[in-house]
PDB file of C-alpha atoms in Angstrom:
ATOM      1  CA  UNK A   1      25.615 -25.987  -2.496  1.00  0.00           C
ATOM      2  CA  UNK A   2      28.172 -23.371  -2.522  1.00  0.00           C
ATOM      3  CA  UNK A   3      30.527 -23.193   0.470  1.00  0.00           C
ATOM      4  CA  UNK A   4      28.037 -25.080   2.434  1.00  0.00           C
ATOM      5  CA  UNK A   5      25.182 -22.745   1.664  1.00  0.00           C
ATOM      6  CA  UNK A   6      22.431 -22.780  -0.844  1.00  0.00           C
ATOM      7  CA  UNK A   7      22.654 -20.660  -3.962  1.00  0.00           C
ATOM      8  CA  UNK A   8      20.530 -17.397  -3.880  1.00  0.00           C
ATOM      9  CA  UNK A   9      17.120 -17.775  -5.262  1.00  0.00           C
ATOM     10  CA  UNK A  10      17.248 -17.823  -8.858  1.00  0.00           C
ATOM     11  CA  UNK A  11      20.726 -18.695  -9.388  1.00  0.00           C
ATOM     12  CA  UNK A  12      21.984 -21.866 -10.269  1.00  0.00           C
ATOM     13  CA  UNK A  13      25.184 -23.643  -8.515  1.00  0.00           C
ATOM     14  CA  UNK A  14      27.687 -22.522 -11.280  1.00  0.00           C
ATOM     15  CA  UNK A  15      26.027 -18.943 -11.600  1.00  0.00           C
ATOM     16  CA  UNK A  16      26.091 -18.783  -7.934  1.00  0.00           C
ATOM     17  CA  UNK A  17      29.871 -19.604  -7.740  1.00  0.00           C
ATOM     18  CA  UNK A  18      30.552 -16.652 -10.161  1.00  0.00           C
ATOM     19  CA  UNK A  19      28.018 -14.179  -8.372  1.00  0.00           C
ATOM     20  CA  UNK A  20      30.122 -14.950  -5.051  1.00  0.00           C
ATOM     21  CA  UNK A  21      33.429 -13.888  -6.296  1.00  0.00           C
ATOM     22  CA  UNK A  22      32.686 -10.295  -7.418  1.00  0.00           C
ATOM     23  CA  UNK A  23      31.109  -9.401  -3.784  1.00  0.00           C
ATOM     24  CA  UNK A  24      34.194 -11.120  -2.098  1.00  0.00           C
ATOM     25  CA  UNK A  25      36.761  -9.626  -4.112  1.00  0.00           C
ATOM     26  CA  UNK A  26      35.138  -6.131  -3.524  1.00  0.00           C
ATOM     27  CA  UNK A  27      35.034  -6.621   0.310  1.00  0.00           C
ATOM     28  CA  UNK A  28      38.528  -7.733   0.395  1.00  0.00           C
ATOM     29  CA  UNK A  29      39.788  -4.712  -1.519  1.00  0.00           C
ATOM     30  CA  UNK A  30      37.526  -2.514   0.793  1.00  0.00           C
ATOM     31  CA  UNK A  31      39.032  -4.296   3.975  1.00  0.00           C
ATOM     32  CA  UNK A  32      42.732  -3.667   2.722  1.00  0.00           C
ATOM     33  CA  UNK A  33      41.755   0.007   1.807  1.00  0.00           C
ATOM     34  CA  UNK A  34      40.266   0.589   5.258  1.00  0.00           C
ATOM     35  CA  UNK A  35      43.363  -1.087   6.938  1.00  0.00           C
ATOM     36  CA  UNK A  36      45.673   1.383   5.178  1.00  0.00           C
ATOM     37  CA  UNK A  37      43.339   4.460   6.017  1.00  0.00           C
ATOM     38  CA  UNK A  38      41.993   4.803   2.485  1.00  0.00           C
ATOM     39  CA  UNK A  39      38.307   5.557   1.689  1.00  0.00           C
ATOM     40  CA  UNK A  40      36.030   2.442   0.202  1.00  0.00           C
ATOM     41  CA  UNK A  41      35.852   2.470  -3.383  1.00  0.00           C
ATOM     42  CA  UNK A  42      32.198   1.978  -4.300  1.00  0.00           C
ATOM     43  CA  UNK A  43      31.456   0.757  -7.947  1.00  0.00           C
ATOM     44  CA  UNK A  44      30.272   3.607 -10.317  1.00  0.00           C
ATOM     45  CA  UNK A  45      26.965   1.915 -11.175  1.00  0.00           C
ATOM     46  CA  UNK A  46      26.142   0.755  -7.412  1.00  0.00           C
ATOM     47  CA  UNK A  47      23.459   3.031  -6.962  1.00  0.00           C
ATOM     48  CA  UNK A  48      21.813   2.802 -10.390  1.00  0.00           C
ATOM     49  CA  UNK A  49      23.173  -0.359 -12.203  1.00  0.00           C
ATOM     50  CA  UNK A  50      21.430   0.485 -15.463  1.00  0.00           C
ATOM     51  CA  UNK A  51      24.131  -1.000 -17.726  1.00  0.00           C
ATOM     52  CA  UNK A  52      26.504  -3.958 -17.947  1.00  0.00           C
ATOM     53  CA  UNK A  53      29.952  -3.907 -16.772  1.00  0.00           C
ATOM     54  CA  UNK A  54      31.501  -7.046 -18.068  1.00  0.00           C
ATOM     55  CA  UNK A  55      34.872  -6.009 -17.060  1.00  0.00           C
ATOM     56  CA  UNK A  56      33.985  -5.743 -13.275  1.00  0.00           C
ATOM     57  CA  UNK A  57      32.378  -8.719 -11.744  1.00  0.00           C
ATOM     58  CA  UNK A  58      30.796  -7.063  -8.840  1.00  0.00           C
ATOM     59  CA  UNK A  59      29.348  -4.097 -11.106  1.00  0.00           C
ATOM     60  CA  UNK A  60      27.975  -6.666 -13.539  1.00  0.00           C
ATOM     61  CA  UNK A  61      26.375  -8.863 -10.850  1.00  0.00           C
ATOM     62  CA  UNK A  62      24.591  -5.450  -9.661  1.00  0.00           C
ATOM     63  CA  UNK A  63      23.521  -5.064 -13.188  1.00  0.00           C
ATOM     64  CA  UNK A  64      22.219  -8.314 -13.487  1.00  0.00           C
ATOM     65  CA  UNK A  65      20.580  -9.028  -9.866  1.00  0.00           C
ATOM     66  CA  UNK A  66      20.036  -5.571  -8.145  1.00  0.00           C
ATOM     67  CA  UNK A  67      16.833  -4.197  -7.215  1.00  0.00           C
ATOM     68  CA  UNK A  68      16.959  -0.715  -7.268  1.00  0.00           C
ATOM     69  CA  UNK A  69      14.176   1.870  -6.459  1.00  0.00           C
ATOM     70  CA  UNK A  70      14.238   5.639  -6.490  1.00  0.00           C
ATOM     71  CA  UNK A  71      11.176   7.418  -4.076  1.00  0.00           C
ATOM     72  CA  UNK A  72      10.521  11.005  -3.976  1.00  0.00           C
ATOM     73  CA  UNK A  73       8.888  12.201  -0.703  1.00  0.00           C
ATOM     74  CA  UNK A  74       6.876  14.956   0.181  1.00  0.00           C
ATOM     75  CA  UNK A  75       7.613  15.731   3.739  1.00  0.00           C
ATOM     76  CA  UNK A  76       5.288  18.184   5.823  1.00  0.00           C
ATOM     77  CA  UNK A  77       6.083  19.116   9.472  1.00  0.00           C
ATOM     78  CA  UNK A  78       3.272  21.001  11.430  1.00  0.00           C
ATOM     79  CA  UNK A  79       3.706  21.929  15.009  1.00  0.00           C
ATOM     80  CA  UNK A  80       3.149  24.499  17.937  1.00  0.00           C
ATOM     81  CA  UNK A  81       4.624  24.800  21.302  1.00  0.00           C
ATOM     82  CA  UNK A  82       4.024  27.226  24.165  1.00  0.00           C
ATOM     83  CA  UNK A  83       6.329  27.659  27.144  1.00  0.00           C
ATOM     84  CA  UNK A  84       6.140  29.504  30.465  1.00  0.00           C
ATOM     85  CA  UNK A  85       8.560  30.255  33.410  1.00  0.00           C
ATOM     86  CA  UNK A  86       7.397  31.830  36.573  1.00  0.00           C
ATOM     87  CA  UNK A  87      10.009  32.934  39.254  1.00  0.00           C
ATOM     88  CA  UNK A  88       8.657  33.532  42.852  1.00  0.00           C
ATOM     89  CA  UNK A  89      11.704  32.717  45.065  1.00  0.00           C
ATOM     90  CA  UNK A  90      11.325  29.463  43.181  1.00  0.00           C
ATOM     91  CA  UNK A  91      11.635  29.193  39.500  1.00  0.00           C
ATOM     92  CA  UNK A  92       8.843  26.980  38.143  1.00  0.00           C
ATOM     93  CA  UNK A  93       8.495  26.588  34.317  1.00  0.00           C
ATOM     94  CA  UNK A  94       6.375  24.219  31.823  1.00  0.00           C
ATOM     95  CA  UNK A  95       6.247  23.603  28.074  1.00  0.00           C
ATOM     96  CA  UNK A  96       3.633  22.209  25.786  1.00  0.00           C
ATOM     97  CA  UNK A  97       3.783  21.490  22.277  1.00  0.00           C
ATOM     98  CA  UNK A  98       2.408  19.314  19.558  1.00  0.00           C
ATOM     99  CA  UNK A  99       4.041  18.114  16.088  1.00  0.00           C
ATOM    100  CA  UNK A 100       2.544  16.178  13.235  1.00  0.00           C
ATOM    101  CA  UNK A 101       4.719  14.856  10.374  1.00  0.00           C
ATOM    102  CA  UNK A 102       3.768  13.333   7.167  1.00  0.00           C
ATOM    103  CA  UNK A 103       5.962  11.842   4.522  1.00  0.00           C
ATOM    104  CA  UNK A 104       3.805  11.181   1.087  1.00  0.00           C
ATOM    105  CA  UNK A 105       5.437   9.620  -1.739  1.00  0.00           C
ATOM    106  CA  UNK A 106       5.342  11.851  -4.754  1.00  0.00           C
ATOM    107  CA  UNK A 107       6.884   9.922  -7.378  1.00  0.00           C
ATOM    108  CA  UNK A 108       8.127   6.144  -7.335  1.00  0.00           C
ATOM    109  CA  UNK A 109      10.366   4.331 -10.037  1.00  0.00           C
ATOM    110  CA  UNK A 110      12.333   0.906 -10.149  1.00  0.00           C
ATOM    111  CA  UNK A 111      15.090  -0.456 -12.286  1.00  0.00           C
ATOM    112  CA  UNK A 112      13.125  -2.471 -15.024  1.00  0.00           C
ATOM    113  CA  UNK A 113      14.370  -5.821 -16.973  1.00  0.00           C
ATOM    114  CA  UNK A 114      17.132  -5.084 -19.654  1.00  0.00           C
ATOM    115  CA  UNK A 115      15.823  -3.854 -22.800  1.00  0.00           C
ATOM    116  CA  UNK A 116      16.973  -4.627 -26.497  1.00  0.00           C
ATOM    117  CA  UNK A 117      19.901  -2.550 -26.263  1.00  0.00           C
ATOM    118  CA  UNK A 118      20.998  -4.268 -22.728  1.00  0.00           C
ATOM    119  CA  UNK A 119      20.323  -1.212 -20.521  1.00  0.00           C
ATOM    120  CA  UNK A 120      17.973  -1.222 -17.724  1.00  0.00           C
ATOM    121  CA  UNK A 121      15.517   1.617 -17.690  1.00  0.00           C
ATOM    122  CA  UNK A 122      13.713   3.030 -14.577  1.00  0.00           C
ATOM    123  CA  UNK A 123       9.979   2.169 -14.802  1.00  0.00           C
ATOM    124  CA  UNK A 124       7.321   4.219 -13.106  1.00  0.00           C
ATOM    125  CA  UNK A 125       5.562   2.501 -10.005  1.00  0.00           C
ATOM    126  CA  UNK A 126       2.336   4.372  -9.846  1.00  0.00           C
ATOM    127  CA  UNK A 127       0.993   2.048  -7.012  1.00  0.00           C
ATOM    128  CA  UNK A 128       3.349   3.527  -4.556  1.00  0.00           C
ATOM    129  CA  UNK A 129       2.393   7.034  -5.320  1.00  0.00           C
ATOM    130  CA  UNK A 130      -0.370   8.690  -3.027  1.00  0.00           C
ATOM    131  CA  UNK A 131      -2.558  11.451  -4.788  1.00  0.00           C
TER     132      UNK A 131
END
């Protein structure tokens, strides 16, 4: 148990304690920045934690534990509409329309396990792609 809570799945108590320090420090720093009107600083590898960051506990936690995926969608929107308005002392109008939207995954990748060089490569995820 850590702080009255169970450690996240896959983390032992000692590792869970270390994992908790990075995000807590980052949140504290973000709150201090926000209180003084400064923007929050996001770790450089937050969106693609593909390399270790031993000097930054939070960034390294992202490298070790983050689940990251990139999806490319093809969005299609087809539609039509018709409107009419009549004025014979009283104005009357109507609109009629239809729209269909679809979003199809064209490319999908996820951040894989660390390789021999320590980097986490993006791996194709063809199961998500519609052909």
